[in-house]
Tab-separated table of C-alpha atoms and ligand atoms in Angstrom:
chain	number	residue	atom	x	y	z
A	1	MET	CA	-6.230	105.594	72.979
A	2	ASP	CA	-4.187	108.260	71.464
A	3	SER	CA	-1.966	107.555	68.542
A	4	PRO	CA	1.448	107.514	70.606
A	5	GLU	CA	-0.401	104.802	72.601
A	6	ARG	CA	-1.881	102.908	69.214
A	7	LEU	CA	2.110	102.822	67.782
A	8	ALA	CA	3.262	101.459	71.441
A	9	ALA	CA	0.727	98.605	71.269
A	10	VAL	CA	1.520	97.751	67.348
A	11	ARG	CA	5.257	97.687	68.251
A	12	GLN	CA	4.387	95.384	71.315
A	13	GLN	CA	2.401	93.095	69.071
A	14	ILE	CA	5.410	93.125	66.412
A	15	ALA	CA	7.712	92.035	68.998
A	16	LEU	CA	5.498	89.682	70.209
A	17	ALA	CA	5.193	88.219	66.653
A	18	CYS	CA	8.699	88.231	66.245
A	19	ARG	CA	9.252	86.175	69.423
A	20	THR	CA	6.598	83.677	68.348
A	21	ALA	CA	8.276	83.293	65.045
A	22	GLY	CA	11.759	83.259	66.552
A	23	ARG	CA	12.548	86.389	64.440
A	24	ASP	CA	14.411	89.334	65.750
A	25	PRO	CA	12.611	92.168	65.864
A	26	ALA	CA	14.990	94.141	64.240
A	27	SER	CA	14.302	92.050	61.278
A	28	VAL	CA	11.261	94.060	60.671
A	29	THR	CA	10.732	96.955	59.574
A	30	LEU	CA	7.343	99.146	60.675
A	31	VAL	CA	6.036	101.558	58.079
A	32	ALA	CA	3.384	103.689	59.319
A	33	VAL	CA	1.234	104.181	56.685
A	34	SER	CA	0.029	108.280	57.394
A	35	LYS	CA	-2.059	108.618	54.035
A	36	THR	CA	-4.967	110.882	54.662
A	37	PHE	CA	-3.643	112.133	57.905
A	38	ASP	CA	-2.311	115.965	57.846
A	39	ALA	CA	0.820	116.770	59.461
A	40	GLY	CA	-1.019	117.846	62.807
A	41	ALA	CA	-1.989	113.814	63.116
A	42	ILE	CA	1.818	112.828	62.144
A	43	GLU	CA	3.890	114.837	64.361
A	44	PRO	CA	3.065	112.737	67.595
A	45	VAL	CA	3.925	109.512	65.965
A	46	ILE	CA	7.439	111.365	65.001
A	47	ALA	CA	7.512	112.730	68.454
A	48	ALA	CA	6.969	108.810	69.714
A	49	GLY	CA	10.156	107.799	68.018
A	50	GLN	CA	8.509	106.372	64.706
A	51	SER	CA	10.753	106.962	61.797
A	52	VAL	CA	9.790	105.197	58.915
A	53	PHE	CA	6.324	106.416	56.883
A	54	GLY	CA	4.453	105.421	53.992
A	55	GLU	CA	2.139	107.288	51.643
A	56	ASN	CA	-0.063	105.891	49.095
A	57	ARG	CA	0.277	109.076	46.343
A	58	VAL	CA	3.223	111.071	45.241
A	59	GLN	CA	1.116	114.311	45.008
A	60	GLU	CA	0.111	114.220	48.653
A	61	ALA	CA	3.281	112.849	50.041
A	62	LYS	CA	5.177	115.970	48.235
A	63	ALA	CA	2.795	118.601	49.841
A	64	LYS	CA	3.046	117.119	53.333
A	65	TRP	CA	6.257	115.677	53.819
A	66	PRO	CA	9.296	118.047	52.635
A	67	ALA	CA	8.157	120.574	55.599
A	68	LEU	CA	8.385	117.460	58.148
A	69	GLN	CA	11.436	116.275	57.181
A	70	ALA	CA	12.827	119.455	57.353
A	71	ARG	CA	11.810	119.755	61.173
A	72	HIS	CA	12.532	116.172	61.649
A	73	PRO	CA	15.850	115.123	59.847
A	74	GLY	CA	16.098	111.406	59.206
A	75	ILE	CA	13.116	110.257	58.728
A	76	ALA	CA	12.519	107.658	55.564
A	77	LEU	CA	9.717	107.783	53.211
A	78	HIS	CA	8.162	104.988	51.176
A	79	LEU	CA	5.635	104.945	48.715
A	80	VAL	CA	3.671	102.075	49.361
A	81	GLY	CA	0.444	102.731	46.509
A	82	SER	CA	0.892	102.366	42.955
A	83	LEU	CA	2.771	104.634	40.276
A	84	GLN	CA	2.257	106.266	37.605
A	85	SER	CA	5.123	106.515	34.799
A	86	ASN	CA	4.950	110.217	34.673
A	87	LYS	CA	5.706	110.532	38.523
A	88	ALA	CA	8.657	108.355	38.517
A	89	LYS	CA	10.714	111.272	38.494
A	90	GLU	CA	8.856	113.002	41.572
A	91	ALA	CA	8.969	109.770	43.367
A	92	VAL	CA	12.662	108.841	43.177
A	93	ALA	CA	12.959	112.429	44.270
A	94	LEU	CA	11.295	112.232	47.312
A	95	PHE	CA	10.738	108.004	48.228
A	96	ASP	CA	13.410	106.036	49.921
A	97	ALA	CA	11.546	103.270	49.274
A	98	ILE	CA	9.076	102.499	46.273
A	99	HIS	CA	6.843	99.414	46.985
A	100	SER	CA	5.169	99.198	44.018
A	101	VAL	CA	7.106	98.287	40.737
A	102	ASP	CA	5.038	96.199	38.575
A	103	ARG	CA	5.113	97.289	34.875
A	104	PRO	CA	7.910	97.396	31.795
A	105	SER	CA	6.929	101.248	31.582
A	106	LEU	CA	7.372	101.951	34.942
A	107	CYS	CA	10.780	100.445	35.337
A	108	GLU	CA	11.621	101.905	32.198
A	109	ALA	CA	10.647	105.304	33.697
A	110	LEU	CA	12.394	104.387	37.228
A	111	ALA	CA	15.532	103.373	35.696
A	112	LYS	CA	15.831	106.732	33.741
A	113	GLU	CA	15.277	108.765	36.963
A	114	ILE	CA	17.203	106.604	39.099
A	115	ALA	CA	20.323	107.848	36.812
A	116	ARG	CA	19.554	111.129	36.265
A	117	LEU	CA	18.808	111.946	39.831
A	118	GLY	CA	21.570	109.835	41.480
A	119	ARG	CA	19.263	108.523	44.241
A	120	ARG	CA	18.647	104.620	44.651
A	121	PRO	CA	15.259	104.093	46.425
A	122	THR	CA	15.017	100.471	47.851
A	123	LEU	CA	12.487	98.839	45.079
A	124	PHE	CA	10.173	96.410	45.632
A	125	VAL	CA	7.741	94.610	43.106
A	126	GLU	CA	4.164	94.332	43.842
A	127	LEU	CA	2.768	91.089	43.082
A	128	ASN	CA	-0.505	90.510	42.776
A	129	THR	CA	-0.901	87.118	44.170
A	130	GLY	CA	-4.804	86.818	43.691
A	131	SER	CA	-4.565	87.881	39.878
A	132	GLU	CA	-7.490	90.122	40.878
A	133	PRO	CA	-8.269	92.080	37.962
A	134	GLN	CA	-8.708	95.373	39.392
A	135	LYS	CA	-5.714	95.242	41.279
A	136	ALA	CA	-2.057	96.558	40.276
A	137	GLY	CA	0.553	94.227	40.670
A	138	VAL	CA	2.357	91.520	38.546
A	139	PRO	CA	0.051	87.786	38.443
A	140	PRO	CA	2.512	85.519	40.037
A	141	GLU	CA	3.075	83.329	37.033
A	142	ARG	CA	4.507	86.208	35.351
A	143	ALA	CA	6.981	87.288	38.531
A	144	ASP	CA	10.267	85.149	37.164
A	145	GLU	CA	9.765	86.753	33.773
A	146	PHE	CA	9.298	90.524	35.010
A	147	LEU	CA	11.809	90.224	37.848
A	148	LYS	CA	14.161	89.010	34.780
A	149	ALA	CA	13.698	91.992	32.760
A	150	CYS	CA	14.073	94.147	35.579
A	151	ARG	CA	17.527	92.919	36.047
A	152	GLU	CA	18.496	92.301	32.504
A	153	THR	CA	16.116	94.803	30.578
A	154	TYR	CA	16.364	97.956	32.720
A	155	GLY	CA	19.034	97.298	35.363
A	156	LEU	CA	17.098	97.880	38.416
A	157	ALA	CA	18.147	96.287	41.303
A	158	ILE	CA	15.023	94.967	42.947
A	159	ALA	CA	15.326	94.408	46.801
A	160	GLY	CA	12.165	92.528	47.730
A	161	LEU	CA	8.496	91.883	46.833
A	162	MET	CA	5.498	93.132	48.163
A	163	CYS	CA	1.764	91.965	48.165
A	164	ILE	CA	-1.606	92.804	49.087
A	165	PRO	CA	-4.114	89.524	49.564
A	166	PRO	CA	-7.556	89.854	48.379
A	167	ALA	CA	-9.737	91.389	51.106
A	168	ASP	CA	-12.217	88.182	51.303
A	169	GLU	CA	-9.674	85.718	51.606
A	170	PRO	CA	-7.356	84.317	54.052
A	171	PRO	CA	-3.825	86.142	53.652
A	172	ALA	CA	-1.415	83.489	54.766
A	173	PRO	CA	-1.379	81.432	51.644
A	174	HIS	CA	-0.796	84.879	49.514
A	175	PHE	CA	2.361	85.686	52.323
A	176	ALA	CA	3.515	82.396	51.804
A	177	LEU	CA	3.782	82.498	48.264
A	178	THR	CA	5.272	86.013	48.107
A	179	ALA	CA	8.086	84.452	50.295
A	180	LYS	CA	8.391	81.586	47.842
A	181	ILE	CA	9.179	84.032	44.805
A	182	ALA	CA	11.451	85.905	46.926
A	183	TRP	CA	13.434	83.016	48.221
A	184	ARG	CA	13.889	81.506	44.949
A	185	HIS	CA	15.209	84.986	43.745
A	186	GLU	CA	17.447	85.696	46.353
A	187	LEU	CA	15.254	88.596	47.472
A	188	LYS	CA	15.807	89.374	50.961
A	189	LEU	CA	12.688	92.248	51.750
A	190	LEU	CA	9.480	90.964	51.936
A	191	SER	CA	6.570	94.013	52.265
A	192	MET	CA	3.730	92.452	53.333
A	193	GLY	CA	0.975	92.644	56.201
A	194	MET	CA	-1.349	95.779	56.882
A	195	SER	CA	-3.574	96.611	60.523
A	196	GLY	CA	-5.611	93.276	59.924
A	197	ASP	CA	-2.917	90.804	59.381
A	198	PHE	CA	0.436	91.730	60.216
A	199	GLN	CA	0.983	89.185	62.813
A	200	THR	CA	0.654	86.203	60.139
A	201	ALA	CA	2.761	88.130	57.990
A	202	ILE	CA	5.817	88.236	60.226
A	203	GLU	CA	5.163	84.537	60.846
A	204	LEU	CA	5.748	84.150	57.045
A	205	GLY	CA	8.818	86.500	56.922
A	206	ALA	CA	7.922	90.156	55.968
A	207	THR	CA	10.615	92.684	56.641
A	208	HIS	CA	8.436	95.588	55.911
A	209	VAL	CA	4.522	95.591	57.829
A	210	ARG	CA	3.038	98.372	56.264
A	211	ILE	CA	0.641	99.872	59.047
A	212	GLY	CA	-2.120	102.679	58.774
A	213	ALA	CA	-5.457	102.246	61.346
A	214	ALA	CA	-3.730	100.413	64.014
A	215	ILE	CA	-1.656	103.620	64.618
A	216	PHE	CA	-3.310	106.927	63.082
A	217	GLY	CA	-7.045	105.409	63.631
A	218	ALA	CA	-9.611	104.667	60.796
A	219	ARG	CA	-9.499	106.830	58.128
A	220	THR	CA	-12.748	108.560	57.052
B	301	PLP	C1	-3.201	102.116	53.283
B	301	PLP	C2	-2.671	101.005	52.749
B	301	PLP	C3	-1.632	100.175	53.926
B	301	PLP	C4	-2.294	100.298	55.629
B	301	PLP	O1	-3.450	99.617	55.513
B	301	PLP	P1	-4.337	99.506	57.279
B	301	PLP	O2	-5.188	98.611	57.285
B	301	PLP	O3	-4.856	100.894	57.745
B	301	PLP	O4	-3.256	99.046	58.028
B	301	PLP	C5	-0.954	99.491	53.684
B	301	PLP	N1	-0.623	99.111	52.312
B	301	PLP	C6	-0.951	99.821	51.122
B	301	PLP	C7	-0.547	99.467	50.080
B	301	PLP	C8	-2.134	100.857	51.546
B	301	PLP	O5	-2.493	101.657	50.503
């Protein structure tokens, strides 16, 4: 299969998962994660109609996307990887959504650049639902306090939550916990589900699935 065929298969699987969950397929945004793939690999996926893409590094996205976006107006770019505060300006300038808001210093930097640049990317707070020490994200027991600080201290409009479940655990409880915390805070967006678990994420309410390998093939 080539990438347009894999994209079509993923779209079908999303539609099927939505039907099973009694959800409207239009309520799930497919973010095609193109990290490590060059413009030549991305072009066929754009040609197949995909218009929302995800990257995990600001520098890589900056090198690849301005030229692609000039050729293909209307593409939305999402940052799914962690963000250093000193790259907040570049991130706010380039991305339409940031899925990795997870600490006060970053909130402060984002608030400043959002005000300065007059651009308002859609913001997700990343949760570390497994409380894994090596992983980015806010531990679930600190989510309430952090979301309150986003609003009240930094004036950031948080639209949703994002999580990456631990690799060695069933993802469903992590998705369910993320959905529960979002519901409690009246947050409408849920960024959860990757190539291996997006159907489960959709059953549990995902509005954004971040899918790389199932579309572009294995990363080397
Ligand atoms: C790479 C990545 C993805 C996509 O992962 P696949 O397993 O290739 O679908 C999703 N989210 C984040 C944060 C990533 O870094």
